[in-house]
Coordinates of N, CA and C in Angstrom, one line a residue:
Chain E
X1 N 82.5 151.4 99.1 CA 81.1 151.3 99.0 C 80.5 152.0 100.1
X2 N 79.4 152.8 99.9 CA 79.0 153.6 101.0 C 78.0 152.7 101.5
X3 N 77.4 153.0 103.0 CA 76.6 152.1 103.4 C 74.9 152.2 103.0
X4 N 75.0 153.5 102.5 CA 73.7 153.6 101.8 C 73.7 154.6 100.6
X5 N 73.3 153.8 99.6 CA 73.3 154.6 98.2 C 71.9 155.1 97.9
X6 N 72.1 156.4 97.4 CA 70.9 157.0 96.8 C 71.2 157.8 95.5
X7 N 70.4 157.7 94.5 CA 70.5 158.7 93.4 C 70.4 159.9 93.7
X8 N 71.3 160.8 93.3 CA 71.2 162.3 93.6 C 70.1 163.0 92.9
X9 N 69.9 162.4 91.8 CA 69.0 163.1 91.0 C 69.8 164.2 89.8
X10 N 69.6 165.2 89.5 CA 67.7 165.7 90.0 C 66.7 164.9 89.1
X11 N 65.8 164.9 89.8 CA 64.6 164.1 89.2 C 63.5 165.3 88.9
X12 N 62.9 165.5 87.8 CA 61.9 166.4 87.5 C 60.7 165.5 86.9
X13 N 59.6 165.6 87.3 CA 58.2 165.2 87.1 C 57.2 166.3 86.9
X14 N 56.0 165.8 85.9 CA 55.1 167.0 86.0 C 54.0 166.7 87.2
X15 N 53.4 167.8 87.4 CA 52.4 167.9 88.8 C 51.5 166.7 88.4
X16 N 51.0 166.0 89.6 CA 50.2 165.2 89.4 C 50.7 163.4 89.2
X17 N 52.0 163.5 88.9 CA 52.8 162.3 88.6 C 52.8 161.5 89.9
X18 N 53.1 160.2 89.7 CA 53.5 159.6 90.9 C 54.9 159.4 91.0
X19 N 55.7 159.8 91.9 CA 57.0 159.8 92.4 C 57.6 158.6 93.1
X20 N 58.7 158.1 92.5 CA 59.3 156.8 93.4 C 60.8 157.3 93.5
X21 N 61.2 157.4 94.8 CA 62.5 157.3 95.2 C 62.9 156.2 96.0
X22 N 64.5 156.0 96.0 CA 64.7 154.9 96.5 C 66.1 155.0 97.0
X23 N 66.2 153.7 98.0 CA 67.8 153.9 98.4 C 68.0 152.3 98.5
X24 N 69.4 152.0 98.3 CA 69.9 150.8 98.8 C 70.8 150.9 99.8
X25 N 71.0 149.7 100.7 CA 72.1 149.7 101.7 C 73.1 148.3 102.0
X26 N 73.9 148.4 102.5 CA 74.5 147.2 102.5 C 74.6 146.6 104.1
X27 N 74.4 147.5 105.1 CA 74.5 146.9 106.5 C 73.1 146.2 106.8
X28 N 73.0 145.1 107.2 CA 72.0 144.4 107.4 C 71.6 144.3 108.7
X29 N 72.2 145.1 109.7 CA 72.0 145.5 110.8 C 71.0 146.7 110.9
X30 N 70.8 147.4 109.7 CA 69.7 148.2 109.9 C 68.2 147.8 110.1
X31 N 67.3 148.3 110.8 CA 66.0 147.9 111.4 C 65.1 149.0 111.0
X32 N 65.8 150.3 111.3 CA 64.5 151.7 111.3 C 64.8 152.4 110.2
X33 N 63.9 152.8 109.5 CA 64.1 153.2 108.1 C 63.4 154.7 108.1
X34 N 63.9 155.7 107.7 CA 63.0 157.0 107.6 C 63.2 157.5 106.4
X35 N 62.4 158.5 106.1 CA 62.7 159.4 105.1 C 62.1 161.0 105.4
X36 N 63.3 161.7 105.0 CA 63.3 163.0 105.5 C 63.1 163.9 104.1
X37 N 62.3 165.0 104.6 CA 62.1 165.9 103.3 C 63.1 167.3 103.7
X38 N 64.1 167.8 102.9 CA 64.6 169.1 103.3 C 64.4 170.2 102.1
X39 N 63.7 171.2 102.6 CA 63.7 172.2 101.5 C 65.1 173.1 101.7
X40 N 65.2 173.9 100.5 CA 66.6 174.5 100.3 C 67.0 175.3 101.4
X41 N 68.2 175.2 102.0 CA 68.7 176.1 103.1 C 67.7 175.7 104.5
X42 N 67.2 174.7 104.6 CA 66.7 174.5 105.9 C 67.0 172.8 106.5
X43 N 66.6 172.7 107.8 CA 66.9 171.5 108.2 C 65.8 170.3 107.5
X44 N 66.2 169.2 107.9 CA 65.5 168.2 107.2 C 64.0 168.1 108.2
X45 N 63.0 167.5 107.8 CA 61.9 167.2 108.6 C 61.3 165.7 108.3
X46 N 60.8 165.2 109.1 CA 60.7 163.7 109.2 C 59.2 163.5 108.5
X47 N 59.2 162.4 107.4 CA 58.2 162.4 106.7 C 57.6 160.9 106.9
X48 N 58.4 160.0 107.0 CA 57.8 158.7 107.1 C 59.0 157.8 107.9
X49 N 58.3 156.9 108.8 CA 59.2 155.8 109.4 C 58.8 154.7 109.4
X50 N 59.6 153.7 109.2 CA 59.2 152.3 109.2 C 60.1 151.5 109.7
X51 N 59.6 150.4 110.6 CA 60.4 149.4 111.2 C 60.4 148.0 110.5
X52 N 61.4 147.6 110.3 CA 61.7 146.4 109.5 C 61.2 146.2 108.2
X53 N 60.7 145.3 107.6 CA 60.1 145.3 106.2 C 58.6 145.5 106.3
X54 N 58.1 145.8 104.9 CA 56.7 146.4 105.2 C 56.3 147.6 104.4
X55 N 55.0 147.8 104.4 CA 54.8 149.2 103.8 C 53.9 150.3 104.9
X56 N 54.1 151.3 104.7 CA 53.4 152.1 105.6 C 53.0 153.5 104.6
X57 N 51.7 153.9 104.8 CA 51.2 154.7 104.1 C 50.7 155.8 104.9
X58 N 51.0 157.1 104.6 CA 50.4 158.2 105.1 C 50.1 159.5 104.2
X59 N 48.6 159.3 104.0 CA 48.4 160.3 103.0 C 48.8 160.1 101.6
X60 N 49.5 160.7 100.7 CA 50.1 160.7 99.5 C 51.2 160.1 99.7
X61 N 51.8 159.7 100.7 CA 53.1 159.1 100.8 C 53.2 157.6 101.1
X62 N 54.0 156.8 100.5 CA 53.8 155.4 101.1 C 55.4 154.8 101.0
X63 N 55.8 154.5 102.2 CA 57.1 154.0 102.3 C 57.1 152.5 102.3
X64 N 58.2 151.7 101.3 CA 58.3 150.4 101.4 C 59.8 150.0 101.8
X65 N 59.8 148.7 102.5 CA 61.0 148.4 102.8 C 61.0 146.9 102.5
X66 N 61.9 146.5 102.0 CA 62.4 145.3 101.6 C 63.8 144.5 102.0
X67 N 63.7 144.2 103.4 CA 65.0 143.9 104.1 C 65.8 142.8 103.3
X68 N 65.0 142.0 102.5 CA 65.7 140.9 101.8 C 66.6 141.2 100.9
X69 N 66.0 142.4 100.0 CA 66.8 142.8 98.8 C 67.6 144.4 99.3
X70 N 67.5 144.7 100.7 CA 68.1 145.9 101.1 C 67.8 147.2 100.5
X71 N 66.3 147.0 100.2 CA 66.3 148.1 99.2 C 64.8 148.8 100.0
X72 N 64.7 150.3 99.9 CA 63.6 151.0 100.4 C 63.3 152.0 99.7
X73 N 61.8 152.3 99.5 CA 61.2 153.2 98.6 C 60.3 153.9 99.2
X74 N 60.1 155.5 98.5 CA 59.1 156.4 98.8 C 58.4 156.8 97.8
X75 N 57.2 156.4 97.6 CA 56.3 157.0 96.6 C 55.3 158.0 97.3
X76 N 55.4 159.1 96.1 CA 54.4 160.0 96.5 C 53.5 160.1 95.2
X77 N 52.3 160.1 95.8 CA 51.1 160.1 94.8 C 50.7 161.7 94.5
X78 N 49.9 161.9 93.4 CA 49.3 163.3 93.1 C 50.5 164.3 93.4
X79 N 51.7 164.1 92.9 CA 52.9 165.0 93.3 C 52.4 166.5 93.1
X80 N 52.9 167.4 94.0 CA 52.2 168.8 93.9 C 53.6 169.8 93.7
X81 N 53.4 170.9 93.5 CA 55.0 171.6 93.2 C 55.5 171.9 94.7
X82 N 54.6 172.0 95.5 CA 55.2 171.8 97.0 C 55.8 170.7 97.7
X83 N 55.9 169.6 96.6 CA 56.5 168.7 97.1 C 58.1 168.7 96.7
X84 N 58.5 169.9 95.8 CA 59.8 169.9 95.3 C 60.6 170.3 96.5
X85 N 61.9 169.3 96.5 CA 62.5 169.4 97.8 C 63.6 168.4 97.6
X86 N 64.4 168.2 98.4 CA 65.6 167.0 98.7 C 65.1 166.1 99.4
X87 N 64.8 164.9 99.1 CA 64.3 163.7 99.9 C 65.6 162.8 100.3
X88 N 65.8 162.7 101.9 CA 67.1 161.8 102.1 C 66.3 160.7 102.7
X89 N 66.9 159.5 102.4 CA 66.5 158.5 103.3 C 67.7 158.3 104.2
X90 N 67.2 157.6 105.5 CA 68.0 157.5 106.7 C 67.8 156.2 107.4
X91 N 68.8 155.7 108.1 CA 68.5 154.3 108.6 C 69.3 154.4 109.9
X92 N 69.0 153.2 110.6 CA 69.5 153.3 112.4 C 69.2 151.6 112.3
X93 N 70.1 151.4 113.1 CA 70.5 149.9 113.6 C 69.6 149.6 114.8
X94 N 69.7 150.3 116.0 CA 69.0 150.2 117.3 C 68.5 151.2 117.6
X95 N 67.4 151.3 117.8 CA 66.1 152.0 118.4 C 66.8 153.2 119.4
X96 N 67.0 154.4 119.1 CA 67.4 155.4 120.0 C 68.7 155.5 120.3
X97 N 69.6 154.4 119.9 CA 70.8 154.3 120.6 C 72.3 154.6 119.6
X98 N 71.7 154.7 118.4 CA 72.6 154.7 117.5 C 72.3 155.8 116.4
X99 N 73.4 156.3 115.8 CA 73.4 157.5 114.7 C 72.7 156.9 113.5
X100 N 72.0 157.8 112.8 CA 71.3 157.8 111.8 C 72.5 157.9 110.7
X101 N 72.2 156.8 109.5 CA 73.1 157.1 108.4 C 72.2 157.6 107.3
X102 N 72.7 158.7 106.7 CA 71.8 159.3 105.6 C 72.6 158.9 104.3
X103 N 71.5 158.6 103.2 CA 71.8 158.6 101.9 C 72.0 160.2 101.3
X104 N 72.6 160.1 100.2 CA 72.9 161.5 99.8 C 71.7 162.5 99.6
X105 N 70.8 162.2 99.3 CA 69.4 162.7 99.1 C 69.3 162.9 97.5
X106 N 68.0 162.8 97.2 CA 67.4 163.3 95.6 C 66.6 164.4 95.6
X107 N 67.3 165.2 94.8 CA 66.5 166.5 94.5 C 65.3 166.4 93.6
X108 N 64.2 166.6 94.0 CA 63.1 166.4 93.4 C 62.2 167.6 93.0
X109 N 61.9 168.0 91.6 CA 61.3 169.1 91.3 C 60.1 168.5 90.5
X110 N 59.0 169.3 91.0 CA 57.7 169.0 90.4 C 57.1 170.1 89.6
X111 N 56.9 169.6 88.3 CA 56.9 171.1 87.3 C 55.4 171.1 87.1
X112 N 54.9 172.3 87.3 CA 53.3 172.7 87.4 C 52.9 172.5 85.9
Chain W
X1 N 54.4 170.4 117.2 CA 55.5 169.3 117.3 C 56.8 170.2 117.9
X2 N 57.7 169.1 118.1 CA 58.9 169.8 118.7 C 59.6 170.5 117.9
X3 N 60.1 171.8 118.5 CA 60.9 172.7 117.7 C 62.2 172.8 118.2
X4 N 63.2 172.7 117.4 CA 64.6 173.1 117.3 C 65.2 174.3 117.0
X5 N 65.7 175.1 117.6 CA 66.2 176.3 116.9 C 67.8 176.3 116.8
X6 N 68.1 177.2 116.0 CA 69.6 177.4 115.7 C 70.2 178.9 115.8
X7 N 71.0 179.3 116.3 CA 71.5 180.7 116.1 C 72.9 180.9 116.0
X8 N 73.6 181.7 115.1 CA 72.7 182.3 114.3 C 72.5 181.4 113.2
X9 N 71.3 181.9 111.9 CA 71.1 181.2 110.8 C 72.3 181.4 109.7
X10 N 73.1 182.3 109.9 CA 74.0 182.6 109.0 C 75.1 183.4 109.9
X11 N 76.5 183.3 109.3 CA 77.4 183.6 109.7 C 78.8 183.8 108.7
X12 N 79.3 184.8 108.7 CA 80.7 185.0 107.9 C 81.7 185.6 109.0
X13 N 82.7 184.9 109.0 CA 83.8 185.1 109.7 C 85.1 185.4 109.0
X14 N 86.0 185.8 109.6 CA 87.5 185.6 108.8 C 88.3 184.6 109.4
X15 N 89.2 184.0 108.5 CA 89.9 183.0 108.7 C 90.7 183.1 110.2
X16 N 90.7 182.3 110.9 CA 91.5 182.5 111.9 C 90.8 182.6 113.3
X17 N 89.5 183.1 113.0 CA 88.6 183.4 114.1 C 87.8 182.1 114.6
X18 N 87.1 182.2 115.9 CA 86.1 181.0 116.3 C 84.7 181.8 116.3
X19 N 83.9 180.6 115.6 CA 82.4 180.7 115.7 C 81.8 179.9 116.4
X20 N 80.6 180.5 117.3 CA 79.9 179.8 118.0 C 78.4 179.6 117.6
X21 N 77.8 178.4 117.4 CA 76.5 178.2 116.9 C 75.7 177.3 118.2
X22 N 74.6 178.0 118.4 CA 73.7 177.3 119.3 C 72.5 176.7 118.9
X23 N 72.3 175.5 119.7 CA 71.3 174.7 119.0 C 70.4 174.5 120.3
X24 N 68.9 174.8 120.2 CA 68.1 174.9 121.3 C 66.8 173.9 121.1
X25 N 66.4 173.2 122.0 CA 65.3 172.5 121.9 C 64.2 173.5 122.7
X26 N 63.0 173.9 121.9 CA 62.4 175.0 122.6 C 61.2 174.3 123.5
X27 N 60.6 173.4 123.1 CA 59.5 172.7 123.9 C 59.7 171.4 124.3
X28 N 60.9 170.8 124.6 CA 61.1 169.6 125.1 C 62.6 169.5 125.6
X29 N 62.7 168.5 126.3 CA 64.1 168.3 126.6 C 65.0 167.3 126.0
X30 N 66.0 167.3 125.8 CA 66.8 166.6 124.9 C 68.0 166.3 125.4
X31 N 68.2 164.8 125.9 CA 69.4 164.6 126.7 C 70.3 164.1 125.3
X32 N 69.9 164.1 124.2 CA 71.0 163.9 123.4 C 70.6 164.9 122.1
X33 N 71.9 165.4 121.7 CA 71.7 166.2 120.4 C 72.8 166.0 119.6
X34 N 72.8 166.0 118.3 CA 73.6 165.6 117.2 C 73.9 166.8 116.4
X35 N 75.4 166.8 116.1 CA 75.7 168.1 115.2 C 76.0 167.3 113.7
X36 N 75.3 167.9 112.5 CA 75.9 167.4 111.5 C 76.5 168.5 110.5
X37 N 77.4 168.2 109.5 CA 77.6 169.0 108.4 C 77.2 168.7 107.1
X38 N 76.7 169.6 106.2 CA 76.3 169.3 105.1 C 77.1 170.2 103.8
X39 N 77.6 169.7 103.1 CA 78.3 170.2 102.0 C 77.5 170.5 101.0
X40 N 77.5 171.3 99.9 CA 76.6 171.3 98.8 C 76.3 170.2 98.2
X41 N 75.1 169.7 97.8 CA 74.6 168.7 97.0 C 75.2 167.3 97.5
X42 N 75.5 167.2 99.0 CA 76.0 165.9 99.8 C 74.8 165.9 101.0
X43 N 75.0 164.8 101.5 CA 74.2 164.4 102.4 C 74.6 164.9 103.7
X44 N 73.9 164.5 104.9 CA 74.5 165.1 106.0 C 75.5 163.9 106.6
X45 N 76.4 164.7 107.2 CA 77.5 163.9 107.8 C 77.5 164.1 109.4
X46 N 77.4 163.1 110.1 CA 77.3 163.2 111.6 C 78.7 163.7 111.9
X47 N 79.0 164.9 112.8 CA 80.3 165.3 113.4 C 80.4 164.5 114.8
X48 N 78.9 164.8 115.5 CA 79.7 164.4 116.9 C 78.0 164.3 117.5
X49 N 78.0 163.4 118.6 CA 77.0 162.9 119.2 C 77.0 163.6 120.9
X50 N 76.0 164.5 121.1 CA 76.3 165.4 122.6 C 75.3 164.9 123.5
X51 N 75.7 164.4 124.6 CA 74.8 163.9 125.7 C 75.0 165.0 126.7
X52 N 74.0 165.4 127.2 CA 73.8 166.4 128.4 C 74.6 166.0 129.7
X53 N 75.5 166.8 130.1 CA 76.6 166.6 131.3 C 77.4 165.9 131.1
X54 N 77.8 165.3 129.9 CA 79.3 164.5 129.4 C 80.0 164.8 128.3
X55 N 81.0 164.5 128.0 CA 81.7 164.7 126.9 C 80.8 164.3 125.5
X56 N 81.0 165.0 124.4 CA 80.6 164.4 123.3 C 81.5 163.6 122.5
X57 N 80.6 162.8 121.7 CA 81.7 161.5 121.0 C 81.4 162.0 119.6
X58 N 82.7 161.9 118.9 CA 82.9 162.5 118.0 C 83.3 161.5 116.9
X59 N 82.6 161.5 115.7 CA 83.0 160.7 114.7 C 84.4 160.7 114.1
X60 N 84.7 159.4 113.5 CA 86.0 159.2 113.0 C 86.5 160.5 112.0
X61 N 87.5 160.9 112.3 CA 88.0 162.2 111.2 C 87.4 163.5 111.5
X62 N 86.6 163.6 112.8 CA 86.2 165.0 113.1 C 87.4 165.3 114.3
X63 N 88.0 166.4 114.0 CA 88.8 167.2 115.1 C 88.1 167.6 116.4
X64 N 88.3 166.9 117.4 CA 87.5 167.4 118.7 C 87.9 168.8 119.1
X65 N 89.3 168.9 118.9 CA 89.7 170.3 119.4 C 89.5 171.7 118.6
X66 N 89.0 171.0 117.2 CA 88.7 172.1 116.6 C 87.1 172.4 116.8
X67 N 86.1 171.4 116.7 CA 84.9 171.6 116.9 C 84.4 171.3 118.4
X68 N 84.6 172.4 119.1 CA 84.2 172.1 120.5 C 82.6 172.1 120.6
X69 N 82.1 171.1 121.4 CA 81.0 171.0 121.5 C 80.5 170.8 123.3
X70 N 79.5 171.8 123.4 CA 79.1 171.8 124.9 C 77.4 171.7 125.2
X71 N 77.3 170.7 126.0 CA 75.8 170.4 125.9 C 75.4 170.6 127.6
X72 N 75.4 171.8 127.9 CA 75.3 172.4 129.3 C 74.1 172.0 130.0
X73 N 72.8 171.9 129.2 CA 71.3 171.7 129.8 C 70.9 170.9 128.8
X74 N 69.5 170.5 129.3 CA 68.7 169.7 128.6 C 68.0 170.4 127.4
X75 N 68.2 171.6 127.1 CA 67.8 172.2 126.1 C 68.8 173.0 125.2
X76 N 70.2 173.0 125.5 CA 70.9 173.7 124.9 C 72.4 173.1 124.6
X77 N 72.9 173.0 123.4 CA 74.0 172.3 123.0 C 74.7 173.7 122.1
X78 N 76.0 173.5 122.1 CA 76.9 174.7 121.4 C 77.7 174.0 120.8
X79 N 78.1 174.4 119.5 CA 79.3 174.1 118.6 C 80.0 175.3 118.4
X80 N 81.3 175.2 118.7 CA 82.6 176.4 118.4 C 83.5 175.7 117.5
X81 N 83.6 176.4 116.5 CA 84.5 176.0 115.2 C 85.8 177.1 115.8
X82 N 86.7 176.2 115.9 CA 87.8 177.1 116.6 C 88.9 177.6 115.4
X83 N 89.4 178.4 115.4 CA 90.5 178.6 114.3 C 89.8 178.3 112.9
X84 N 88.9 178.9 112.5 CA 88.2 178.7 111.4 C 88.9 178.8 110.0
X85 N 88.9 177.9 109.1 CA 89.5 178.2 107.9 C 88.3 178.0 106.7
X86 N 88.6 178.7 105.7 CA 87.8 178.5 104.4 C 87.3 177.0 104.0
X87 N 88.0 176.0 104.4 CA 87.4 174.6 104.3 C 86.5 174.5 105.1
X88 N 86.3 175.1 106.2 CA 85.3 174.8 107.2 C 83.8 175.7 106.9
X89 N 84.0 176.1 105.7 CA 82.6 176.7 105.3 C 81.7 175.6 105.0
X90 N 80.5 175.7 105.5 CA 79.6 174.5 105.4 C 78.5 175.0 105.9
X91 N 77.6 174.2 105.8 CA 75.9 174.2 106.4 C 76.0 173.1 107.8
X92 N 75.5 173.6 109.1 CA 75.9 173.2 109.9 C 74.3 172.6 110.5
X93 N 74.2 171.7 110.7 CA 72.6 171.3 111.2 C 72.7 170.6 112.7
X94 N 71.8 170.9 113.6 CA 71.8 170.2 114.8 C 70.4 169.4 114.9
X95 N 70.4 168.3 115.5 CA 69.2 167.7 116.0 C 68.9 167.2 117.2
X96 N 68.0 167.2 117.8 CA 67.7 166.9 119.4 C 66.8 165.6 119.2
X97 N 66.9 164.7 120.3 CA 66.1 163.7 120.6 C 65.4 163.8 122.0
X98 N 64.2 163.5 121.9 CA 63.3 163.7 123.2 C 64.1 163.2 124.3
X99 N 64.0 163.2 125.5 CA 64.4 162.5 126.7 C 63.6 161.2 126.7
X100 N 62.3 161.1 126.4 CA 61.2 159.8 126.3 C 62.0 159.0 125.2
X101 N 62.0 157.8 125.2 CA 62.5 157.0 124.0 C 61.7 157.3 122.9
X102 N 62.3 157.8 121.9 CA 61.7 158.0 120.5 C 62.6 158.0 119.4
X103 N 62.3 157.5 118.2 CA 62.9 157.2 117.4 C 63.3 158.5 116.5
X104 N 62.7 159.7 116.5 CA 62.6 160.6 115.8 C 63.9 161.8 116.5
X105 N 64.5 162.1 115.6 CA 65.5 163.3 115.6 C 64.8 164.5 115.3
X106 N 64.4 165.8 116.0 CA 64.1 166.9 115.5 C 65.2 167.7 114.9
X107 N 65.2 168.4 113.7 CA 66.3 169.1 113.0 C 66.0 170.4 113.1
X108 N 67.3 171.1 113.5 CA 67.3 172.6 113.5 C 67.2 173.2 112.2
X109 N 67.0 174.5 111.8 CA 66.8 174.9 110.4 C 68.4 175.0 110.0
X110 N 69.2 174.7 110.7 CA 70.8 175.0 109.9 C 71.4 176.4 110.2
X111 N 72.8 176.3 110.1 CA 73.5 177.4 110.0 C 74.4 177.5 109.1
X112 N 74.4 178.6 108.3 CA 75.3 178.4 107.1 C 76.6 179.6 107.5
X113 N 77.7 178.7 107.6 CA 79.1 179.2 108.0 C 79.9 179.7 106.7
X114 N 80.1 180.8 106.5 CA 81.2 181.1 105.5 C 82.5 181.8 106.3
X115 N 83.5 181.1 105.7 CA 84.9 181.6 106.2 C 86.0 182.3 105.2
X116 N 86.0 183.5 105.4 CA 86.5 184.3 104.4 C 88.0 184.3 104.4

């Protein structure tokens, strides 16, 4: 079993829809949760960062963490064609000292 | 924001040759840099963690004699793929963490290596 599971998609939704992306994990030591966006043939860029359980909102993006279920989500509201990319979840157990463990990434396409 | 560059962005080499990839933090000092490999439609797999002035820490299954990592300064780390083979063809991405305590890793744009 992988430490982090993420549905690779692909996922296609019409412009303006709400997108829900999810990851599950097995390592209860993970405390720091990130979402990265990666455009084709580019390096990942950090979108959202959350510590422990809870919600965090930044513009059209909302990250949720449920540590009891070992489940994290990223919601994108009012999706735009420019949101089309691969979204990777990543997790870390100790702040600044441990490696990131990535999910496989979900390929998202927003249809105009 | 913090910028990490990689050079070259794309390289094609013949089997048996060596290739060097550079990773630079342009506007910050990075005591720690990470090297990842990403195969098509797969996630980033950490290869090694590079700390300035010390030997790199390699992940299990990564051959340290094949993937030589040097982190000679606070702004530069290099990955050398020695005696490259077609199965080494991949997308290599580096990331850097700022010297000050920070959760964020800043990723480079990646290097596409093709071994013929």
